[in-house]
Amino acid sequence: MAKQGFSVGWVTGKGIARKGPEFYPKMNNLRNFFPPLLMASVASLFAQSPEVSIQMPKPPPGVGRLLGPFHLEKRVVSPARLTNSPRLESLVRGGNLYLSAQDVIALALENNLDIAIQRYGPFLAREVQRRAEGGNILRGIEAPVLAGPVSVSLTGVSTGSNGLAGGAGVGSIGTIVTQAGPAPPTLDPSLFVYANFGHTTSPQTNLSVNRTTSLTADFRQYQFNYSQQFITGTGVSATYLSSRNLYNSAQFVVNPATTAFIDLTVNQPLLQGFSKAVNNRDIRVARNNAKSTDLQVRRQVVTTVSAVLNLYWDLVSFNDGLRIKEQALATAQQLYDGNQNKVRLGTLPAIEVTRAAAAVSARKEELLISQTNVAQQETVLKNALSRDGAVSAWLDDVHIIPLDRIEVPKTESLKPTAELIQDALAQRPEIAQSRNNLQSQEIMLKGTKSSLLPALNAFVDLTNNGLSGAGNPLNPADPYFVGGYGNLLGQLFRRNFPNYSAGFSLNIPLRNRVAQADYVTDQLQLRQSELQLQRAANQVRVDVKNAVIGLQQARARYETAVSTRELAEQSLKAEQDKFSFGASDVTLVIQAQVDLAADQEGEVQAMANYTHAKIAFDEAIGQTLDVNRVQMEEAVSGHVARQSLIPDSVRKEKP
């Protein structure tokens, strides 16, 4: 479908720019000090640095290779960027910030804090997935879409009633973090090392046993254990324990003596927890959540881009309204001056000067209100396009000069509503998030269903023992046990003294109300999610239909406003002609001027309403990013490749 809507065109800024303060000295000095090439280098450096990065410091030589297999790493998150992109400053000339609609979008992608906050979501989701892949439960990382800024005045603005403009579509990811059912296996292996050295002294009362009144022992113990669980629920543990004892008694046959054993234990659940689909459910949900956070960033970008475009076009309409107020004041002042001359000539009563003066006063008040609206709108827009607006004094003194004008197309070419609804269902990120959430609940349901089964576990234990040491001449030992550490290891690996055991354990909870309640609860929540998905799809249909109606209505209102303004111009001209020939009253001329100004404002407001309706329509269809040529890669990185340029007509103007 051809992209429909308002079009924009360059204007020079002449006649739009209000007289602002002199070029801010700090900005002037900065721009004079840095040559353009250096400024371009700064911008290039900015574009190469990622918004969010996780780095691992380089370990000392040799240490990284030694500890690499155990992943004893310390990763560091880069500091948050609190400065603006160079694009913002590069668009300032003579105390004025010249902005096009595309520049507004680029600055929002680079500097808007709402998008910057949401940008951390995918990184958080990947870390939760990393945690789940290690065998731990999920963590909550939900970050709701932040509502975009709104204009200082939205009187009469129609957004198509789809509830999307001005930061709608606000919501959270809806990720599942509740853990029910069998605990997931710990998939990261564990290495345990233990050493113990000591000396004991025990008094003896029976000399016939140890032939000493004070039995002393020097001992050393070493233990190594490696354990790991697998996605099938299988648990494996291998242990090596060695203990050396030296006594001061000749009664011991082998002294000093070293004993050791190697033990291998395997556990396997056979009912509850016996399924890969049960044990990896957190991992699969974490992957779904990672997709949802990507969609959440997209939603935030759509919300923010729509909001800043609404701000920008409102500022355009406010500036147009300001010019109308200035023209109305000039017309009223001209009438007042003319009436004064006629009073001096005696061709007009003095009361007519008073009436004209009252009209001038009223126009001045209206102009002041319009100037205030423009100043406030500039403040809101500058805050949305900067990161450090609260501490940037130079930004407060800069006036925004919009470079685009609103043009309403003569015709509206839209797809059939049924096709637009299908496009919206396929493109709206919240629909994809709802589907992801529904899939995650189906995955988690398998875990709670597994809890209904009894806990039946089988185990196998294999142990090899060994004993070796120095022989006692006074009490000879079997030569097989006399020897060093090699003799001990030989006994272990030859399995001279093996132990075997195998068995099972069965735990049957009576009534099992907790598991039953969890299972039914998850089923009920799954049914709720199915209905919520259907409700969201139905709402999309409503949004699209309302957006189409709102767009068509806004266009019709604009055409009516144009006709009304043209008639008001003709009426004013007629009254002025009649007044010049003395056939009309000054009150009627003033009223005609007021009516024309009101109708001109109505036309400007109708144009602004059309832009809001078009933005809401794009958001309802899910085509905001495509229509405005926004690349998600640029939105995620926070760097827009497109270069912003001020038109030559503005560039040549003197500050």
mmCIF file with all atom_site columns, C-alpha atoms in Angstrom, residues 221-352:
data_model
loop_
_atom_site.group_PDB
_atom_site.id
_atom_site.type_symbol
_atom_site.label_atom_id
_atom_site.label_alt_id
_atom_site.label_comp_id
_atom_site.label_asym_id
_atom_site.label_entity_id
_atom_site.label_seq_id
_atom_site.pdbx_PDB_ins_code
_atom_site.Cartn_x
_atom_site.Cartn_y
_atom_site.Cartn_z
_atom_site.occupancy
_atom_site.B_iso_or_equiv
_atom_site.pdbx_formal_charge
_atom_site.auth_seq_id
_atom_site.auth_comp_id
_atom_site.auth_asym_id
_atom_site.auth_atom_id
_atom_site.pdbx_PDB_model_num
ATOM 1   C CA . GLN A 1 221 ? 42.507  -35.121 55.103 1.00 0.00 ? 221 GLN A CA 1
ATOM 2   C CA . TYR A 1 222 ? 41.855  -34.228 51.461 1.00 0.00 ? 222 TYR A CA 1
ATOM 3   C CA . GLN A 1 223 ? 38.517  -34.305 49.698 1.00 0.00 ? 223 GLN A CA 1
ATOM 4   C CA . PHE A 1 224 ? 37.589  -33.505 46.090 1.00 0.00 ? 224 PHE A CA 1
ATOM 5   C CA . ASN A 1 225 ? 34.040  -33.584 44.785 1.00 0.00 ? 225 ASN A CA 1
ATOM 6   C CA . TYR A 1 226 ? 32.643  -32.940 41.303 1.00 0.00 ? 226 TYR A CA 1
ATOM 7   C CA . SER A 1 227 ? 28.872  -32.831 40.899 1.00 0.00 ? 227 SER A CA 1
ATOM 8   C CA . GLN A 1 228 ? 26.632  -31.995 37.978 1.00 0.00 ? 228 GLN A CA 1
ATOM 9   C CA . GLN A 1 229 ? 23.004  -32.271 36.981 1.00 0.00 ? 229 GLN A CA 1
ATOM 10  C CA . PHE A 1 230 ? 21.624  -32.695 33.477 1.00 0.00 ? 230 PHE A CA 1
ATOM 11  C CA . ILE A 1 231 ? 18.498  -31.514 31.722 1.00 0.00 ? 231 ILE A CA 1
ATOM 12  C CA . THR A 1 232 ? 16.998  -35.005 32.059 1.00 0.00 ? 232 THR A CA 1
ATOM 13  C CA . GLY A 1 233 ? 17.082  -34.580 35.841 1.00 0.00 ? 233 GLY A CA 1
ATOM 14  C CA . THR A 1 234 ? 20.013  -36.967 36.199 1.00 0.00 ? 234 THR A CA 1
ATOM 15  C CA . GLY A 1 235 ? 22.421  -36.056 38.994 1.00 0.00 ? 235 GLY A CA 1
ATOM 16  C CA . VAL A 1 236 ? 26.007  -37.310 39.073 1.00 0.00 ? 236 VAL A CA 1
ATOM 17  C CA . SER A 1 237 ? 28.463  -36.888 41.935 1.00 0.00 ? 237 SER A CA 1
ATOM 18  C CA . ALA A 1 238 ? 32.073  -38.126 42.060 1.00 0.00 ? 238 ALA A CA 1
ATOM 19  C CA . THR A 1 239 ? 34.030  -37.905 45.339 1.00 0.00 ? 239 THR A CA 1
ATOM 20  C CA . TYR A 1 240 ? 37.603  -38.673 46.272 1.00 0.00 ? 240 TYR A CA 1
ATOM 21  C CA . LEU A 1 241 ? 38.544  -38.700 50.000 1.00 0.00 ? 241 LEU A CA 1
ATOM 22  C CA . SER A 1 242 ? 41.981  -39.418 51.413 1.00 0.00 ? 242 SER A CA 1
ATOM 23  C CA . SER A 1 243 ? 42.924  -39.497 55.119 1.00 0.00 ? 243 SER A CA 1
ATOM 24  C CA . ARG A 1 244 ? 46.415  -40.034 56.609 1.00 0.00 ? 244 ARG A CA 1
ATOM 25  C CA . ASN A 1 245 ? 46.910  -40.772 60.346 1.00 0.00 ? 245 ASN A CA 1
ATOM 26  C CA . LEU A 1 246 ? 50.147  -41.144 62.340 1.00 0.00 ? 246 LEU A CA 1
ATOM 27  C CA . TYR A 1 247 ? 49.903  -42.441 65.943 1.00 0.00 ? 247 TYR A CA 1
ATOM 28  C CA . ASN A 1 248 ? 52.530  -42.630 68.704 1.00 0.00 ? 248 ASN A CA 1
ATOM 29  C CA . SER A 1 249 ? 51.509  -46.201 69.577 1.00 0.00 ? 249 SER A CA 1
ATOM 30  C CA . ALA A 1 250 ? 53.219  -49.406 68.434 1.00 0.00 ? 250 ALA A CA 1
ATOM 31  C CA . GLN A 1 251 ? 49.903  -51.200 68.690 1.00 0.00 ? 251 GLN A CA 1
ATOM 32  C CA . PHE A 1 252 ? 48.817  -50.185 65.173 1.00 0.00 ? 252 PHE A CA 1
ATOM 33  C CA . VAL A 1 253 ? 49.753  -52.670 62.450 1.00 0.00 ? 253 VAL A CA 1
ATOM 34  C CA . VAL A 1 254 ? 50.061  -49.998 59.715 1.00 0.00 ? 254 VAL A CA 1
ATOM 35  C CA . ASN A 1 255 ? 51.406  -46.699 61.015 1.00 0.00 ? 255 ASN A CA 1
ATOM 36  C CA . PRO A 1 256 ? 51.278  -44.135 59.498 1.00 0.00 ? 256 PRO A CA 1
ATOM 37  C CA . ALA A 1 257 ? 48.249  -45.336 57.517 1.00 0.00 ? 257 ALA A CA 1
ATOM 38  C CA . THR A 1 258 ? 46.489  -43.704 54.574 1.00 0.00 ? 258 THR A CA 1
ATOM 39  C CA . THR A 1 259 ? 42.924  -44.620 53.699 1.00 0.00 ? 259 THR A CA 1
ATOM 40  C CA . ALA A 1 260 ? 41.002  -43.390 50.652 1.00 0.00 ? 260 ALA A CA 1
ATOM 41  C CA . PHE A 1 261 ? 37.931  -44.069 48.616 1.00 0.00 ? 261 PHE A CA 1
ATOM 42  C CA . ILE A 1 262 ? 36.464  -43.064 45.254 1.00 0.00 ? 262 ILE A CA 1
ATOM 43  C CA . ASP A 1 263 ? 32.692  -42.809 45.206 1.00 0.00 ? 263 ASP A CA 1
ATOM 44  C CA . LEU A 1 264 ? 30.364  -42.385 42.216 1.00 0.00 ? 264 LEU A CA 1
ATOM 45  C CA . THR A 1 265 ? 26.683  -41.674 42.828 1.00 0.00 ? 265 THR A CA 1
ATOM 46  C CA . VAL A 1 266 ? 23.958  -41.376 40.181 1.00 0.00 ? 266 VAL A CA 1
ATOM 47  C CA . ASN A 1 267 ? 20.379  -40.240 40.903 1.00 0.00 ? 267 ASN A CA 1
ATOM 48  C CA . GLN A 1 268 ? 17.525  -40.280 38.419 1.00 0.00 ? 268 GLN A CA 1
ATOM 49  C CA . PRO A 1 269 ? 13.898  -39.221 38.921 1.00 0.00 ? 269 PRO A CA 1
ATOM 50  C CA . LEU A 1 270 ? 11.501  -41.623 37.238 1.00 0.00 ? 270 LEU A CA 1
ATOM 51  C CA . LEU A 1 271 ? 8.137   -39.897 37.685 1.00 0.00 ? 271 LEU A CA 1
ATOM 52  C CA . GLN A 1 272 ? 8.075   -36.347 39.014 1.00 0.00 ? 272 GLN A CA 1
ATOM 53  C CA . GLY A 1 273 ? 10.728  -34.303 37.191 1.00 0.00 ? 273 GLY A CA 1
ATOM 54  C CA . PHE A 1 274 ? 11.419  -37.030 34.620 1.00 0.00 ? 274 PHE A CA 1
ATOM 55  C CA . SER A 1 275 ? 11.119  -35.063 31.418 1.00 0.00 ? 275 SER A CA 1
ATOM 56  C CA . LYS A 1 276 ? 13.280  -32.717 29.441 1.00 0.00 ? 276 LYS A CA 1
ATOM 57  C CA . ALA A 1 277 ? 10.212  -30.598 28.761 1.00 0.00 ? 277 ALA A CA 1
ATOM 58  C CA . VAL A 1 278 ? 9.684   -30.220 32.525 1.00 0.00 ? 278 VAL A CA 1
ATOM 59  C CA . ASN A 1 279 ? 13.289  -29.500 33.440 1.00 0.00 ? 279 ASN A CA 1
ATOM 60  C CA . ASN A 1 280 ? 14.042  -26.990 30.664 1.00 0.00 ? 280 ASN A CA 1
ATOM 61  C CA . ARG A 1 281 ? 10.772  -25.056 30.961 1.00 0.00 ? 281 ARG A CA 1
ATOM 62  C CA . ASP A 1 282 ? 12.445  -22.055 32.601 1.00 0.00 ? 282 ASP A CA 1
ATOM 63  C CA . ILE A 1 283 ? 15.009  -21.903 29.807 1.00 0.00 ? 283 ILE A CA 1
ATOM 64  C CA . ARG A 1 284 ? 12.334  -21.897 27.115 1.00 0.00 ? 284 ARG A CA 1
ATOM 65  C CA . VAL A 1 285 ? 10.295  -19.289 28.965 1.00 0.00 ? 285 VAL A CA 1
ATOM 66  C CA . ALA A 1 286 ? 13.424  -17.153 29.356 1.00 0.00 ? 286 ALA A CA 1
ATOM 67  C CA . ARG A 1 287 ? 13.931  -17.306 25.590 1.00 0.00 ? 287 ARG A CA 1
ATOM 68  C CA . ASN A 1 288 ? 10.316  -16.247 25.095 1.00 0.00 ? 288 ASN A CA 1
ATOM 69  C CA . ASN A 1 289 ? 10.836  -13.406 27.531 1.00 0.00 ? 289 ASN A CA 1
ATOM 70  C CA . ALA A 1 290 ? 13.896  -12.304 25.584 1.00 0.00 ? 290 ALA A CA 1
ATOM 71  C CA . LYS A 1 291 ? 11.711  -12.041 22.478 1.00 0.00 ? 291 LYS A CA 1
ATOM 72  C CA . SER A 1 292 ? 9.151   -10.085 24.494 1.00 0.00 ? 292 SER A CA 1
ATOM 73  C CA . THR A 1 293 ? 11.749  -7.563  25.660 1.00 0.00 ? 293 THR A CA 1
ATOM 74  C CA . ASP A 1 294 ? 12.776  -6.988  22.038 1.00 0.00 ? 294 ASP A CA 1
ATOM 75  C CA . LEU A 1 295 ? 9.118   -6.322  21.261 1.00 0.00 ? 295 LEU A CA 1
ATOM 76  C CA . GLN A 1 296 ? 8.921   -4.097  24.337 1.00 0.00 ? 296 GLN A CA 1
ATOM 77  C CA . VAL A 1 297 ? 11.713  -1.925  22.966 1.00 0.00 ? 297 VAL A CA 1
ATOM 78  C CA . ARG A 1 298 ? 9.802   -1.697  19.707 1.00 0.00 ? 298 ARG A CA 1
ATOM 79  C CA . ARG A 1 299 ? 6.666   -0.635  21.549 1.00 0.00 ? 299 ARG A CA 1
ATOM 80  C CA . GLN A 1 300 ? 8.593   2.051   23.397 1.00 0.00 ? 300 GLN A CA 1
ATOM 81  C CA . VAL A 1 301 ? 10.115  3.327   20.165 1.00 0.00 ? 301 VAL A CA 1
ATOM 82  C CA . VAL A 1 302 ? 6.670   3.456   18.531 1.00 0.00 ? 302 VAL A CA 1
ATOM 83  C CA . THR A 1 303 ? 5.182   5.238   21.540 1.00 0.00 ? 303 THR A CA 1
ATOM 84  C CA . THR A 1 304 ? 8.001   7.768   21.799 1.00 0.00 ? 304 THR A CA 1
ATOM 85  C CA . VAL A 1 305 ? 8.251   8.452   18.058 1.00 0.00 ? 305 VAL A CA 1
ATOM 86  C CA . SER A 1 306 ? 4.502   9.036   17.892 1.00 0.00 ? 306 SER A CA 1
ATOM 87  C CA . ALA A 1 307 ? 4.650   11.308  20.938 1.00 0.00 ? 307 ALA A CA 1
ATOM 88  C CA . VAL A 1 308 ? 7.520   13.486  19.690 1.00 0.00 ? 308 VAL A CA 1
ATOM 89  C CA . LEU A 1 309 ? 5.896   13.788  16.257 1.00 0.00 ? 309 LEU A CA 1
ATOM 90  C CA . ASN A 1 310 ? 2.720   14.965  17.955 1.00 0.00 ? 310 ASN A CA 1
ATOM 91  C CA . LEU A 1 311 ? 4.812   17.497  19.883 1.00 0.00 ? 311 LEU A CA 1
ATOM 92  C CA . TYR A 1 312 ? 6.551   18.662  16.727 1.00 0.00 ? 312 TYR A CA 1
ATOM 93  C CA . TRP A 1 313 ? 3.406   19.137  14.651 1.00 0.00 ? 313 TRP A CA 1
ATOM 94  C CA . ASP A 1 314 ? 1.702   20.848  17.569 1.00 0.00 ? 314 ASP A CA 1
ATOM 95  C CA . LEU A 1 315 ? 4.634   23.258  17.707 1.00 0.00 ? 315 LEU A CA 1
ATOM 96  C CA . VAL A 1 316 ? 4.229   23.867  13.976 1.00 0.00 ? 316 VAL A CA 1
ATOM 97  C CA . SER A 1 317 ? 0.541   24.648  14.505 1.00 0.00 ? 317 SER A CA 1
ATOM 98  C CA . PHE A 1 318 ? 1.320   26.811  17.555 1.00 0.00 ? 318 PHE A CA 1
ATOM 99  C CA . ASN A 1 319 ? 3.754   28.844  15.466 1.00 0.00 ? 319 ASN A CA 1
ATOM 100 C CA . ASP A 1 320 ? 1.132   29.202  12.753 1.00 0.00 ? 320 ASP A CA 1
ATOM 101 C CA . GLY A 1 321 ? -1.353  30.301  15.383 1.00 0.00 ? 321 GLY A CA 1
ATOM 102 C CA . LEU A 1 322 ? 1.183   32.801  16.684 1.00 0.00 ? 322 LEU A CA 1
ATOM 103 C CA . ARG A 1 323 ? 1.518   34.334  13.242 1.00 0.00 ? 323 ARG A CA 1
ATOM 104 C CA . ILE A 1 324 ? -2.264  34.556  12.983 1.00 0.00 ? 324 ILE A CA 1
ATOM 105 C CA . LYS A 1 325 ? -2.363  36.381  16.317 1.00 0.00 ? 325 LYS A CA 1
ATOM 106 C CA . GLU A 1 326 ? 0.363   38.753  15.124 1.00 0.00 ? 326 GLU A CA 1
ATOM 107 C CA . GLN A 1 327 ? -1.580  39.447  11.937 1.00 0.00 ? 327 GLN A CA 1
ATOM 108 C CA . ALA A 1 328 ? -4.794  39.982  13.912 1.00 0.00 ? 328 ALA A CA 1
ATOM 109 C CA . LEU A 1 329 ? -3.007  42.442  16.178 1.00 0.00 ? 329 LEU A CA 1
ATOM 110 C CA . ALA A 1 330 ? -1.534  44.274  13.194 1.00 0.00 ? 330 ALA A CA 1
ATOM 111 C CA . THR A 1 331 ? -4.970  44.491  11.570 1.00 0.00 ? 331 THR A CA 1
ATOM 112 C CA . ALA A 1 332 ? -6.553  45.739  14.787 1.00 0.00 ? 332 ALA A CA 1
ATOM 113 C CA . GLN A 1 333 ? -3.755  48.266  15.223 1.00 0.00 ? 333 GLN A CA 1
ATOM 114 C CA . GLN A 1 334 ? -4.224  49.448  11.650 1.00 0.00 ? 334 GLN A CA 1
ATOM 115 C CA . LEU A 1 335 ? -7.946  49.925  12.248 1.00 0.00 ? 335 LEU A CA 1
ATOM 116 C CA . TYR A 1 336 ? -7.216  51.830  15.470 1.00 0.00 ? 336 TYR A CA 1
ATOM 117 C CA . ASP A 1 337 ? -4.743  54.150  13.741 1.00 0.00 ? 337 ASP A CA 1
ATOM 118 C CA . GLY A 1 338 ? -7.194  54.761  10.889 1.00 0.00 ? 338 GLY A CA 1
ATOM 119 C CA . ASN A 1 339 ? -10.005 55.570  13.301 1.00 0.00 ? 339 ASN A CA 1
ATOM 120 C CA . GLN A 1 340 ? -7.798  58.070  15.148 1.00 0.00 ? 340 GLN A CA 1
ATOM 121 C CA . ASN A 1 341 ? -7.110  59.875  11.877 1.00 0.00 ? 341 ASN A CA 1
ATOM 122 C CA . LYS A 1 342 ? -10.793 59.956  11.007 1.00 0.00 ? 342 LYS A CA 1
ATOM 123 C CA . VAL A 1 343 ? -11.677 61.284  14.459 1.00 0.00 ? 343 VAL A CA 1
ATOM 124 C CA . ARG A 1 344 ? -9.142  64.095  14.043 1.00 0.00 ? 344 ARG A CA 1
ATOM 125 C CA . LEU A 1 345 ? -10.692 64.902  10.647 1.00 0.00 ? 345 LEU A CA 1
ATOM 126 C CA . GLY A 1 346 ? -14.124 64.851  12.216 1.00 0.00 ? 346 GLY A CA 1
ATOM 127 C CA . THR A 1 347 ? -15.501 62.096  9.990  1.00 0.00 ? 347 THR A CA 1
ATOM 128 C CA . LEU A 1 348 ? -15.885 59.523  12.772 1.00 0.00 ? 348 LEU A CA 1
ATOM 129 C CA . PRO A 1 349 ? -17.236 59.682  16.330 1.00 0.00 ? 349 PRO A CA 1
ATOM 130 C CA . ALA A 1 350 ? -14.648 59.402  19.151 1.00 0.00 ? 350 ALA A CA 1
ATOM 131 C CA . ILE A 1 351 ? -16.359 56.299  20.546 1.00 0.00 ? 351 ILE A CA 1
ATOM 132 C CA . GLU A 1 352 ? -15.101 54.340  17.553 1.00 0.00 ? 352 GLU A CA 1
#
